Each structure stands twice: as structure tokens, then as C-alpha cells.
PDB file of C-alpha atoms in Angstrom:
ATOM      1  CA  MET T   1      27.820   3.545 -33.677  1.00  0.00           C
ATOM      2  CA  PRO T   2      29.178   1.388 -30.989  1.00  0.00           C
ATOM      3  CA  ASN T   3      31.349   3.121 -28.353  1.00  0.00           C
ATOM      4  CA  ALA T   4      35.062   2.417 -27.986  1.00  0.00           C
ATOM      5  CA  ILE T   5      34.707   0.517 -24.699  1.00  0.00           C
ATOM      6  CA  ASN T   6      32.247  -1.929 -26.102  1.00  0.00           C
ATOM      7  CA  VAL T   7      34.379  -2.511 -29.196  1.00  0.00           C
ATOM      8  CA  GLU T   8      37.420  -3.123 -26.975  1.00  0.00           C
ATOM      9  CA  ASN T   9      35.436  -5.549 -24.749  1.00  0.00           C
ATOM     10  CA  MET T  10      34.087  -7.383 -27.727  1.00  0.00           C
ATOM     11  CA  GLY T  11      37.737  -7.957 -28.895  1.00  0.00           C
ATOM     12  CA  LYS T  12      38.536  -9.270 -25.370  1.00  0.00           C
ATOM     13  CA  ILE T  13      35.569 -11.615 -25.314  1.00  0.00           C
ATOM     14  CA  ASN T  14      36.341 -12.888 -28.733  1.00  0.00           C
ATOM     15  CA  ALA T  15      39.981 -13.551 -27.666  1.00  0.00           C
ATOM     16  CA  ASP T  16      38.670 -15.341 -24.518  1.00  0.00           C
ATOM     17  CA  LEU T  17      36.424 -17.520 -26.637  1.00  0.00           C
ATOM     18  CA  GLU T  18      39.265 -18.682 -28.935  1.00  0.00           C
ATOM     19  CA  GLY T  19      40.508 -22.103 -27.919  1.00  0.00           C
ATOM     20  CA  LEU T  20      37.689 -22.303 -25.317  1.00  0.00           C
ATOM     21  CA  VAL T  21      37.016 -25.732 -23.707  1.00  0.00           C
ATOM     22  CA  ALA T  22      34.299 -24.591 -21.419  1.00  0.00           C
ATOM     23  CA  LEU T  23      32.589 -21.366 -20.288  1.00  0.00           C
ATOM     24  CA  TRP T  24      30.991 -21.209 -16.873  1.00  0.00           C
ATOM     25  CA  VAL T  25      28.560 -18.377 -15.991  1.00  0.00           C
ATOM     26  CA  VAL T  26      28.236 -17.338 -12.291  1.00  0.00           C
ATOM     27  CA  ASP T  27      26.256 -14.777 -10.258  1.00  0.00           C
ATOM     28  CA  TYR T  28      28.858 -13.015  -8.119  1.00  0.00           C
ATOM     29  CA  ARG T  29      26.501 -10.690  -6.232  1.00  0.00           C
ATOM     30  CA  GLY T  30      27.417 -10.131  -2.580  1.00  0.00           C
ATOM     31  CA  LEU T  31      31.124 -11.046  -2.992  1.00  0.00           C
ATOM     32  CA  THR T  32      33.515  -8.624  -1.316  1.00  0.00           C
ATOM     33  CA  VAL T  33      36.574  -7.470  -3.181  1.00  0.00           C
ATOM     34  CA  LYS T  34      38.743  -9.849  -1.142  1.00  0.00           C
ATOM     35  CA  GLU T  35      36.479 -12.752  -1.907  1.00  0.00           C
ATOM     36  CA  SER T  36      36.405 -11.792  -5.548  1.00  0.00           C
ATOM     37  CA  GLU T  37      40.197 -11.805  -5.585  1.00  0.00           C
ATOM     38  CA  GLN T  38      40.358 -15.249  -3.852  1.00  0.00           C
ATOM     39  CA  LEU T  39      37.906 -16.619  -6.526  1.00  0.00           C
ATOM     40  CA  ARG T  40      40.037 -15.230  -9.303  1.00  0.00           C
ATOM     41  CA  ARG T  41      43.151 -16.838  -7.820  1.00  0.00           C
ATOM     42  CA  SER T  42      41.587 -20.221  -7.413  1.00  0.00           C
ATOM     43  CA  ILE T  43      40.218 -20.084 -10.997  1.00  0.00           C
ATOM     44  CA  THR T  44      43.594 -19.009 -12.310  1.00  0.00           C
ATOM     45  CA  ALA T  45      45.253 -21.936 -10.430  1.00  0.00           C
ATOM     46  CA  ALA T  46      42.746 -24.264 -12.202  1.00  0.00           C
ATOM     47  CA  GLY T  47      43.923 -23.013 -15.607  1.00  0.00           C
ATOM     48  CA  ALA T  48      41.022 -20.711 -16.250  1.00  0.00           C
ATOM     49  CA  LYS T  49      40.260 -16.986 -16.428  1.00  0.00           C
ATOM     50  CA  MET T  50      37.398 -15.025 -14.891  1.00  0.00           C
ATOM     51  CA  ALA T  51      36.075 -11.833 -16.353  1.00  0.00           C
ATOM     52  CA  VAL T  52      33.022  -9.643 -15.971  1.00  0.00           C
ATOM     53  CA  TYR T  53      31.492  -8.309 -19.176  1.00  0.00           C
ATOM     54  CA  LYS T  54      28.092  -7.016 -20.240  1.00  0.00           C
ATOM     55  CA  ASN T  55      25.643  -9.892 -20.854  1.00  0.00           C
ATOM     56  CA  THR T  56      24.632  -8.251 -24.223  1.00  0.00           C
ATOM     57  CA  LEU T  57      28.177  -8.254 -25.341  1.00  0.00           C
ATOM     58  CA  VAL T  58      28.762 -11.848 -24.398  1.00  0.00           C
ATOM     59  CA  ARG T  59      25.519 -12.975 -25.946  1.00  0.00           C
ATOM     60  CA  LYS T  60      26.577 -11.278 -29.249  1.00  0.00           C
ATOM     61  CA  ALA T  61      30.100 -12.833 -29.125  1.00  0.00           C
ATOM     62  CA  ILE T  62      28.763 -16.279 -28.351  1.00  0.00           C
ATOM     63  CA  LYS T  63      26.335 -16.004 -31.312  1.00  0.00           C
ATOM     64  CA  GLU T  64      29.178 -14.815 -33.563  1.00  0.00           C
ATOM     65  CA  ALA T  65      31.316 -17.782 -32.506  1.00  0.00           C
ATOM     66  CA  GLY T  66      28.622 -20.233 -33.328  1.00  0.00           C
ATOM     67  CA  LEU T  67      28.270 -21.459 -29.753  1.00  0.00           C
ATOM     68  CA  PRO T  68      24.852 -22.328 -28.160  1.00  0.00           C
ATOM     69  CA  GLU T  69      22.863 -19.375 -26.843  1.00  0.00           C
ATOM     70  CA  LEU T  70      22.623 -18.795 -23.094  1.00  0.00           C
ATOM     71  CA  ASP T  71      19.713 -16.336 -23.101  1.00  0.00           C
ATOM     72  CA  GLU T  72      18.060 -18.008 -20.077  1.00  0.00           C
ATOM     73  CA  ILE T  73      21.062 -17.448 -17.802  1.00  0.00           C
ATOM     74  CA  LEU T  74      22.490 -14.227 -19.251  1.00  0.00           C
ATOM     75  CA  ASN T  75      20.559 -11.868 -17.015  1.00  0.00           C
ATOM     76  CA  GLY T  76      21.525 -10.011 -13.895  1.00  0.00           C
ATOM     77  CA  PRO T  77      25.157  -9.689 -12.763  1.00  0.00           C
ATOM     78  CA  SER T  78      27.313 -12.326 -14.444  1.00  0.00           C
ATOM     79  CA  ALA T  79      30.915 -13.241 -14.294  1.00  0.00           C
ATOM     80  CA  PHE T  80      32.366 -15.583 -16.941  1.00  0.00           C
ATOM     81  CA  VAL T  81      34.932 -18.278 -16.342  1.00  0.00           C
ATOM     82  CA  PHE T  82      36.696 -19.114 -19.515  1.00  0.00           C
ATOM     83  CA  ALA T  83      38.407 -22.532 -19.282  1.00  0.00           C
ATOM     84  CA  ALA T  84      41.045 -23.192 -21.878  1.00  0.00           C
ATOM     85  CA  GLY T  85      42.453 -26.190 -20.026  1.00  0.00           C
ATOM     86  CA  ASP T  86      40.870 -28.825 -17.835  1.00  0.00           C
ATOM     87  CA  PRO T  87      37.179 -27.867 -17.613  1.00  0.00           C
ATOM     88  CA  VAL T  88      36.742 -30.163 -14.531  1.00  0.00           C
ATOM     89  CA  ALA T  89      39.356 -28.248 -12.526  1.00  0.00           C
ATOM     90  CA  SER T  90      37.788 -24.890 -13.229  1.00  0.00           C
ATOM     91  CA  ALA T  91      34.285 -26.153 -12.414  1.00  0.00           C
ATOM     92  CA  LYS T  92      35.562 -27.598  -9.193  1.00  0.00           C
ATOM     93  CA  ALA T  93      37.180 -24.205  -8.269  1.00  0.00           C
ATOM     94  CA  VAL T  94      33.945 -22.414  -8.888  1.00  0.00           C
ATOM     95  CA  LYS T  95      31.839 -25.070  -7.065  1.00  0.00           C
ATOM     96  CA  GLN T  96      34.194 -25.271  -4.027  1.00  0.00           C
ATOM     97  CA  PHE T  97      34.211 -21.377  -3.778  1.00  0.00           C
ATOM     98  CA  ALA T  98      30.421 -21.360  -4.072  1.00  0.00           C
ATOM     99  CA  GLU T  99      30.041 -23.913  -1.234  1.00  0.00           C
ATOM    100  CA  ALA T 100      32.574 -22.225   0.955  1.00  0.00           C
ATOM    101  CA  THR T 101      31.117 -18.677   0.699  1.00  0.00           C
ATOM    102  CA  LYS T 102      27.457 -19.374   0.097  1.00  0.00           C
ATOM    103  CA  LYS T 103      27.404 -16.139  -1.962  1.00  0.00           C
ATOM    104  CA  LEU T 104      28.363 -17.356  -5.431  1.00  0.00           C
ATOM    105  CA  THR T 105      25.756 -19.000  -7.599  1.00  0.00           C
ATOM    106  CA  ILE T 106      26.474 -21.125 -10.657  1.00  0.00           C
ATOM    107  CA  LYS T 107      24.112 -20.237 -13.418  1.00  0.00           C
ATOM    108  CA  GLY T 108      25.207 -22.628 -16.184  1.00  0.00           C
ATOM    109  CA  GLY T 109      27.662 -22.657 -19.074  1.00  0.00           C
ATOM    110  CA  ILE T 110      28.818 -24.189 -22.292  1.00  0.00           C
ATOM    111  CA  MET T 111      31.050 -27.292 -22.773  1.00  0.00           C
ATOM    112  CA  ASP T 112      31.679 -29.352 -25.882  1.00  0.00           C
ATOM    113  CA  GLY T 113      29.416 -27.089 -27.929  1.00  0.00           C
ATOM    114  CA  GLU T 114      26.397 -27.702 -25.678  1.00  0.00           C
ATOM    115  CA  ALA T 115      24.592 -25.363 -23.283  1.00  0.00           C
ATOM    116  CA  LEU T 116      24.520 -26.621 -19.691  1.00  0.00           C
ATOM    117  CA  ASN T 117      22.370 -25.723 -16.704  1.00  0.00           C
ATOM    118  CA  ALA T 118      23.640 -25.214 -13.180  1.00  0.00           C
ATOM    119  CA  GLU T 119      23.062 -28.842 -12.188  1.00  0.00           C
ATOM    120  CA  GLN T 120      25.094 -30.149 -15.105  1.00  0.00           C
ATOM    121  CA  VAL T 121      27.979 -27.863 -14.264  1.00  0.00           C
ATOM    122  CA  GLU T 122      27.947 -29.027 -10.709  1.00  0.00           C
ATOM    123  CA  ALA T 123      27.916 -32.634 -12.026  1.00  0.00           C
ATOM    124  CA  ILE T 124      31.047 -31.923 -14.056  1.00  0.00           C
ATOM    125  CA  ALA T 125      32.641 -30.398 -10.907  1.00  0.00           C
ATOM    126  CA  ALA T 126      32.006 -33.676  -9.170  1.00  0.00           C
ATOM    127  CA  LEU T 127      34.109 -35.652 -11.724  1.00  0.00           C
ATOM    128  CA  PRO T 128      37.666 -36.444 -11.076  1.00  0.00           C
ATOM    129  CA  SER T 129      40.171 -33.972 -12.539  1.00  0.00           C
ATOM    130  CA  ARG T 130      42.521 -34.723 -15.385  1.00  0.00           C
ATOM    131  CA  ASP T 131      45.404 -35.223 -12.952  1.00  0.00           C
ATOM    132  CA  GLU T 132      43.299 -37.537 -10.704  1.00  0.00           C
ATOM    133  CA  LEU T 133      42.381 -39.610 -13.680  1.00  0.00           C
ATOM    134  CA  ILE T 134      45.977 -39.948 -14.797  1.00  0.00           C
ATOM    135  CA  GLY T 135      46.871 -41.030 -11.259  1.00  0.00           C
ATOM    136  CA  GLN T 136      44.057 -43.682 -11.213  1.00  0.00           C
ATOM    137  CA  ILE T 137      45.292 -45.030 -14.593  1.00  0.00           C
ATOM    138  CA  ALA T 138      48.897 -45.101 -13.499  1.00  0.00           C
ATOM    139  CA  CYS T 139      47.842 -46.969 -10.240  1.00  0.00           C
ATOM    140  CA  SER T 140      45.828 -49.418 -12.215  1.00  0.00           C
ATOM    141  CA  LEU T 141      48.774 -50.064 -14.657  1.00  0.00           C
ATOM    142  CA  THR T 142      51.128 -50.581 -11.738  1.00  0.00           C
ATOM    143  CA  GLN T 143      48.788 -53.120 -10.132  1.00  0.00           C
ATOM    144  CA  VAL T 144      48.460 -55.068 -13.424  1.00  0.00           C
ATOM    145  CA  ALA T 145      52.247 -55.075 -13.871  1.00  0.00           C
ATOM    146  CA  SER T 146      52.913 -56.321 -10.341  1.00  0.00           C
ATOM    147  CA  GLN T 147      50.207 -59.114 -10.636  1.00  0.00           C
ATOM    148  CA  LEU T 148      51.843 -60.106 -13.917  1.00  0.00           C
ATOM    149  CA  ALA T 149      55.276 -60.270 -12.219  1.00  0.00           C
ATOM    150  CA  ILE T 150      53.884 -62.325  -9.366  1.00  0.00           C
ATOM    151  CA  ALA T 151      52.171 -64.754 -11.796  1.00  0.00           C
ATOM    152  CA  LEU T 152      55.361 -65.207 -13.899  1.00  0.00           C
ATOM    153  CA  GLY T 153      57.384 -65.762 -10.713  1.00  0.00           C
ATOM    154  CA  GLU T 154      55.001 -68.473  -9.518  1.00  0.00           C
ATOM    155  CA  MET T 155      55.131 -70.245 -12.902  1.00  0.00           C
ATOM    156  CA  SER T 156      58.891 -70.249 -12.904  1.00  0.00           C
ATOM    157  CA  GLU T 157      58.970 -71.613  -9.288  1.00  0.00           C
ATOM    158  CA  LYS T 158      56.618 -74.439 -10.285  1.00  0.00           C
ATOM    159  CA  GLU T 159      58.734 -75.289 -13.405  1.00  0.00           C
ATOM    160  CA  ALA T 160      61.911 -75.285 -11.271  1.00  0.00           C
ATOM    161  CA  ALA T 161      60.259 -77.567  -8.684  1.00  0.00           C
ATOM    162  CA  ALA T 162      59.033 -79.939 -11.399  1.00  0.00           C
ATOM    163  CA  ALA T 163      62.565 -80.212 -12.911  1.00  0.00           C
TER     164      ALA T 163
END
């Protein structure tokens, strides 16, 4: 018979997996309490949530949710970053913290229904965020509009000169 704490944690994990866009798994060994709090704040600012659960419970919840298994990376101390929003932003937050402290290790994760290794998670973190992409698109549209306005202005000047 499962104990009450495990049942409660399974409920929390299942709730965290609902509406999940990405799940990043990290090894947090060596982090101080202050560093752990800083990591949680940066992850929360990126629209994600970090929690520490037993690997066996997460393994079971992932299986029940029909997500790919992460047996290779679910060993040793693991913290789980649940991204419900922009997965790139949360991956960036994790990667930046790992680079700054040299204590956090990215193990892998799940995104778009596929299991990812650490290198793939780091590649996702290198992508521009959603906000950066929107800014790039807006800049491109502005450039096209200004070039169109210049071309139309030149055409009307030529027509006026010819008349």
C-alpha cells in the first residue's frame, strides 16, 4: 500500500505534467540553498516551475501520461523543470545558471513528445526565445514596409517629373 506522501507527490507530479510543453531534468548536487533559490527564481521568471521529486515517482507519472521514458537520466539526485510556457526561455534559464555556477548539470528532458539528451536541451537553449523571434519578425516587417514606402515615393516622383 503506497504511503500518503507518495500519493500526494504523485498528484503534484500529474498536475505538473498537465499542459506540459517541456520537462528538463537537472542534477542539482552541490547547490547551496541560496543558489537553489536563485535558480528557482530565474526558472519562475522564465514561466516554468522547478520541483524535486523521487525519480521512481516521476518515472511512473511519465509512463502513465504516455510520455517517452527517461530511464537513462532518472538516476541520482534530480530536479525537474516543468515548462508550461516558452520552453526555450526555461532551457535558457537552466543553461545560464549551469554556466554561471558550474554546479548544475543538465541531464536531458522531454519536448514535443520526444526524449532529449543534454546536448539537445543545450541546443534548444541556444535558440532565440519567443519574444526575441517576435521582435525579429516585427523588425523585418518594418523594414519591408519602409522599403515599399520608399519605392512608391520614387515612382510617384518619376511620374510627376515625366508629366
